[in-house]
């Protein structure tokens, strides 16, 4: 079967076509992402109505490109992100998908964006049958510009949110700290780039006098808080008169390490507490190379009891291929609803 997927929840317009064979093997026929970064750059953040307008403009073009690259196949199922995300943007994708479903007489399935970030990891499995009961429970960390959640996944459609950020998301923290340091937008990749240039002593990549806090790192719950970290960067930055490149590099490395420390500590604590067999990472922040490296090292040090799944960096950030994979699994669980009933839901939760 061939699945066409649409993603418009934030500032990336995505259309992908995924083929799933009878023996349940995945082949990616196309995965087109049109980023609005240049549009939002001058504002240093995403403006929902501007993003909506861009989606409306881009979606037909991105669809055309995706179909052409896939050699215009016959589509059997359409999957669309219906939340969580920016409501005006979500509606563009949902309405576009409904029109296609009607025109092509093809079933439509709604996909949760957070689940899509989780399910993109299944692409790495050669066969879906490889995903067995023994892989569960899985502990998922979804970290993006809009979300920071720890989710216990007991089965393909059984979720429990264990904890989440009480204020800023981890990606939002990177973006805001980058702004304070006068770096470009989006901030995550900029912080990562400068941090990689920083000359740090070989003690786990940290300076002897790590000056930034690791908010909530030792609390018993599974929640996060990143706004205090941003405030600490702001206060530290005010004291610095000469903002040299070296200063920006070191501060970037500090911010990155503070976020990584908290994410790893809390994720591993939850994995231990719930006896997770698999740790699944997803969301834009997991494109961060240092985070990937340190997560892998720490999970490896636990021995072979836990497997770690991290999507390739280009599939960590928003794309429609992840929506196609999640849509496939959802359809397999008979979660198809009438296309007329599908609505955009800005605050959709995974439970
Ligand atoms: O998943 P995503 O593309 O969109 C949302 O659903 O929010 O995530 C975007 C977020 C941004 O905050 C961006 O700064 C962050 O992911 N990000 C990174 C990196 N690449 C993207 N953060 C840290 N390091 C990166 N390499
Ligand atoms: Zn996302």
XYZ file of C-alpha atoms and ligand atoms in Angstrom:
378
model
C 0.000 0.000 0.000
C 1.066 3.592 -0.603
C 0.508 6.256 2.037
C 0.586 9.967 1.321
C 1.235 12.044 4.452
C 0.883 15.752 5.190
C 2.540 17.756 7.987
C 1.824 21.459 8.705
C 1.774 21.698 12.512
C 4.429 24.395 12.862
C 6.715 26.081 10.326
C 7.642 23.162 8.060
C 5.391 22.196 5.159
C 5.852 18.483 4.495
C 4.461 15.883 2.104
C 5.805 12.310 1.969
C 4.877 9.108 0.183
C 5.671 5.811 1.866
C 5.202 2.369 0.384
C 4.578 -0.575 2.696
C 4.927 -3.974 1.020
C 2.757 -7.023 1.716
C 5.633 -8.387 3.766
C 5.572 -5.143 5.760
C 8.743 -3.572 4.408
C 9.008 0.199 4.204
C 10.217 2.065 1.095
C 10.375 5.840 1.101
C 9.153 7.105 -2.276
C 9.469 10.786 -1.401
C 9.815 13.059 1.606
C 9.683 16.766 0.770
C 10.034 19.420 3.475
C 9.719 23.106 2.694
C 11.095 25.119 5.592
C 9.777 28.584 6.427
C 12.919 29.519 8.369
C 13.741 32.449 6.084
C 10.250 33.915 6.595
C 10.357 33.694 10.402
C 14.046 34.514 10.834
C 13.578 38.263 10.965
C 11.062 37.902 13.808
C 13.165 35.380 15.756
C 10.164 33.051 16.174
C 7.174 31.527 14.414
C 4.145 33.743 13.793
C 1.091 31.451 13.417
C -0.792 33.502 10.832
C 2.308 34.088 8.755
C 3.052 30.353 8.961
C -0.539 29.547 7.920
C -0.211 31.756 4.854
C 3.072 30.090 3.908
C 1.553 26.598 4.299
C -1.343 27.599 2.031
C 1.118 28.851 -0.552
C 3.563 25.935 -0.289
C 1.371 22.872 0.201
C 0.189 22.459 -3.433
C 3.788 22.876 -4.654
C 5.208 20.439 -2.112
C 2.486 17.903 -3.011
C 3.315 18.202 -6.700
C 7.009 17.653 -6.007
C 6.362 14.656 -3.737
C 4.056 13.004 -6.299
C 6.498 13.630 -9.119
C 9.442 12.196 -7.200
C 7.374 9.100 -6.342
C 6.392 8.780 -10.046
C 2.718 9.589 -9.472
C 1.650 6.388 -7.714
C -1.905 5.427 -6.840
C -2.440 6.416 -3.212
C -4.273 4.010 -0.862
C -4.323 6.048 2.348
C -3.820 9.688 3.338
C -2.401 10.549 6.768
C -2.456 14.064 8.216
C -1.165 15.655 11.421
C -4.181 17.003 13.315
C -2.371 18.104 16.495
C -0.746 19.219 18.686
C 0.557 22.362 17.032
C -0.422 25.823 15.869
C -4.152 25.632 15.173
C -4.291 27.838 12.051
C -1.414 25.822 10.561
C -2.947 22.445 11.450
C -6.215 23.403 9.732
C -4.398 24.110 6.468
C -3.073 20.524 6.405
C -6.325 18.947 7.614
C -8.498 20.775 5.069
C -6.067 20.062 2.257
C -6.015 16.361 3.203
C -9.828 16.253 3.332
C -10.076 17.739 -0.157
C -7.652 15.129 -1.496
C -9.467 12.274 0.260
C -12.733 13.421 -1.299
C -11.243 13.930 -4.742
C -9.322 10.644 -4.839
C -11.900 8.538 -2.894
C -9.172 7.455 -0.480
C -9.494 6.940 3.305
C -7.994 9.601 5.585
C -6.397 9.038 8.970
C -5.523 11.617 11.634
C -2.076 11.423 13.226
C -0.797 12.849 16.499
C 2.419 14.813 15.859
C 4.087 13.523 19.048
C 3.380 9.908 18.052
C 4.807 10.668 14.609
C 8.088 11.783 16.243
C 8.095 8.433 18.097
C 7.045 6.189 15.180
C 9.627 7.544 12.744
C 12.047 5.278 14.618
C 10.234 2.231 13.212
C 11.554 3.100 9.750
C 14.936 1.822 10.872
C 13.436 -1.608 11.451
C 13.713 -3.683 8.284
C 10.425 -5.360 9.004
C 7.631 -4.205 11.226
C 7.417 -7.712 12.653
C 10.716 -6.915 14.349
C 8.758 -4.768 16.744
C 7.743 -7.387 19.229
C 6.085 -7.390 22.596
C 9.489 -7.844 24.188
C 10.405 -4.296 23.102
C 7.785 -2.863 25.463
C 7.422 -1.048 27.713
C 9.270 1.680 25.857
C 10.209 5.000 27.360
C 9.899 7.874 24.889
C 11.488 11.303 25.179
C 10.005 13.786 22.709
C 11.924 17.063 22.700
C 11.171 19.795 20.198
C 10.510 23.497 19.943
C 7.023 23.019 21.334
C 7.250 19.922 23.510
C 9.299 18.167 26.151
C 7.538 15.024 27.278
C 8.467 11.701 28.826
C 5.966 9.100 27.671
C 5.606 5.505 28.734
C 4.560 3.374 25.774
C 3.144 0.037 26.875
C 2.109 -1.052 23.376
C 1.560 0.410 19.926
C -1.484 2.372 21.050
C -0.988 2.468 24.825
C 0.511 5.667 26.145
C 0.935 7.396 29.467
C 2.507 10.828 29.810
C 4.827 10.521 32.811
C 6.010 14.099 32.823
C 6.535 17.195 30.751
C 7.948 20.673 30.892
C 6.272 23.075 33.268
C 7.334 26.075 31.206
C 9.604 26.235 28.147
C 10.329 23.244 25.898
C 13.988 22.226 25.516
C 14.113 23.456 21.902
C 12.471 26.719 22.944
C 15.202 27.096 25.582
C 17.886 26.648 22.893
C 16.101 29.170 20.667
C 15.748 31.758 23.466
C 19.332 31.334 24.711
C 20.600 31.708 21.142
C 18.661 34.960 20.866
C 20.228 36.260 24.097
C 23.680 35.380 22.746
C 22.915 37.142 19.468
C 22.978 33.943 17.417
C 20.736 33.063 14.473
C 17.328 31.389 14.332
C 16.473 28.576 14.929
C 18.786 28.575 17.894
C 19.307 24.837 18.455
C 21.522 24.211 15.418
C 23.387 27.507 16.061
C 24.121 26.616 19.701
C 25.241 23.150 18.583
C 27.553 24.618 15.927
C 29.228 27.075 18.316
C 29.413 24.507 21.119
C 31.309 22.166 18.796
C 33.888 24.908 18.261
C 34.374 25.569 21.974
C 37.644 24.396 23.450
C 36.663 22.497 26.530
C 38.724 20.404 28.907
C 38.242 16.649 28.476
C 36.158 16.191 31.648
C 32.942 15.164 29.938
C 32.985 18.303 27.859
C 32.380 20.569 30.820
C 34.349 23.527 32.098
C 35.576 23.205 35.673
C 33.277 26.028 36.745
C 30.029 25.057 35.032
C 27.975 28.086 35.897
C 24.530 27.214 34.645
C 21.837 25.445 36.663
C 20.331 22.054 35.752
C 16.708 22.796 36.739
C 14.728 19.950 38.370
C 17.485 17.433 37.631
C 17.105 15.722 41.008
C 13.349 15.929 41.563
C 11.442 12.676 42.052
C 8.892 13.430 39.326
C 9.402 13.228 35.561
C 8.759 16.902 34.858
C 11.137 19.442 33.385
C 11.643 23.193 33.607
C 13.879 25.174 31.283
C 12.864 28.801 31.777
C 15.258 29.172 34.758
C 18.137 28.071 32.584
C 17.281 30.759 30.047
C 17.084 33.375 32.835
C 20.481 32.256 34.164
C 21.948 32.751 30.682
C 20.342 36.194 30.496
C 21.834 37.301 33.857
C 25.254 35.845 33.074
C 25.201 37.533 29.664
C 24.424 40.956 31.193
C 27.660 40.812 33.176
C 29.778 40.208 30.100
C 30.915 43.419 28.401
C 33.015 42.034 25.598
C 30.978 39.346 23.876
C 33.750 37.635 21.980
C 33.304 34.617 19.754
C 35.110 32.561 22.398
C 32.571 33.659 25.021
C 29.667 32.692 22.740
C 31.232 29.331 22.004
C 31.741 28.542 25.681
C 28.294 29.727 26.687
C 26.754 27.633 23.876
C 28.612 24.569 25.126
C 27.411 25.276 28.663
C 23.766 25.685 27.622
C 23.890 22.555 25.491
C 25.448 20.504 28.279
C 22.961 21.773 30.885
C 20.019 20.708 28.687
C 21.617 17.346 27.853
C 22.384 16.613 31.521
C 18.762 17.133 32.538
C 17.290 15.198 29.612
C 19.568 12.174 30.106
C 19.215 12.033 33.884
C 15.418 12.201 33.848
C 15.000 9.825 30.914
C 17.240 7.181 32.445
C 15.531 7.556 35.803
C 12.142 6.966 34.185
C 13.510 4.049 32.141
C 14.808 2.454 35.338
C 11.662 3.125 37.370
C 9.393 1.613 34.691
C 11.780 -1.156 33.633
C 11.791 0.015 30.026
C 13.149 -2.391 27.418
C 13.522 0.342 24.811
C 14.310 4.054 24.974
C 12.914 6.010 22.024
C 14.004 9.573 21.247
C 12.277 11.983 18.879
C 11.753 15.651 18.039
C 13.971 18.410 16.651
C 16.307 18.580 19.648
C 17.370 14.960 19.067
C 19.094 16.188 15.891
C 21.744 17.480 18.329
C 24.903 15.434 17.745
C 26.278 15.848 21.258
C 22.959 14.759 22.775
C 22.897 11.687 20.508
C 26.471 10.789 21.407
C 26.029 11.200 25.146
C 22.698 9.340 25.185
C 24.275 6.436 23.289
C 27.244 6.292 25.674
C 25.064 6.378 28.774
C 22.629 3.749 27.514
C 25.541 1.547 26.426
C 26.972 1.789 29.912
C 23.733 0.215 31.186
C 24.624 -2.958 29.293
C 22.641 -4.662 26.538
C 19.387 -4.721 28.508
C 18.015 -1.555 26.949
C 17.901 -0.719 23.248
C 18.073 2.913 22.183
C 16.284 4.205 19.093
C 17.200 7.639 17.705
C 15.954 8.806 14.297
C 18.491 10.002 11.711
C 19.026 13.737 12.312
C 17.083 14.754 9.176
C 14.044 12.832 10.467
C 14.316 14.233 14.020
C 12.988 17.602 12.904
C 9.478 17.988 11.486
C 8.718 16.050 8.293
C 5.779 14.180 6.772
C 7.480 10.802 6.527
C 7.077 10.365 10.287
C 3.356 11.059 9.829
C 3.145 8.350 7.151
C 4.769 5.753 9.442
C 2.526 6.654 12.391
C -0.482 6.657 10.034
C 0.362 3.151 8.863
C 0.466 1.779 12.413
C -2.725 3.630 13.346
C -4.573 2.267 10.316
C -3.346 -1.218 11.220
C -4.997 -0.763 14.612
C -8.260 0.106 12.832
C -8.265 3.688 14.019
C -9.772 5.008 10.776
C -12.503 7.573 11.293
C -14.754 9.280 8.770
C -12.762 12.020 7.071
C -15.632 14.429 7.721
C -15.055 14.011 11.478
C -11.352 14.866 11.500
C -10.546 18.203 13.142
C -7.380 20.114 13.987
C -6.676 20.036 17.723
C -3.983 22.417 18.947
C -3.702 20.743 22.351
C -4.072 17.084 21.363
C -2.501 14.701 23.931
C -1.139 11.218 23.324
C -3.303 9.422 25.879
O 10.445 18.904 16.024
P 10.755 20.250 15.498
O 11.311 20.354 14.083
O 9.508 21.187 15.541
C 8.588 21.181 16.617
O 7.716 20.258 16.638
O 8.754 22.061 17.490
O 11.794 20.924 16.520
C 12.339 22.209 16.314
C 13.247 22.535 17.499
C 13.754 23.975 17.509
O 13.568 24.524 18.799
C 15.231 23.837 17.169
O 16.036 24.846 17.755
C 15.557 22.470 17.724
O 14.413 21.684 17.462
N 16.733 21.881 17.086
C 17.890 21.619 17.721
C 18.791 21.138 16.749
N 18.136 21.108 15.541
C 16.882 21.574 15.776
N 18.226 21.759 19.009
C 19.473 21.419 19.366
N 20.407 20.965 18.489
C 20.109 20.801 17.181
N 21.031 20.349 16.331
Zn 7.822 18.343 15.917
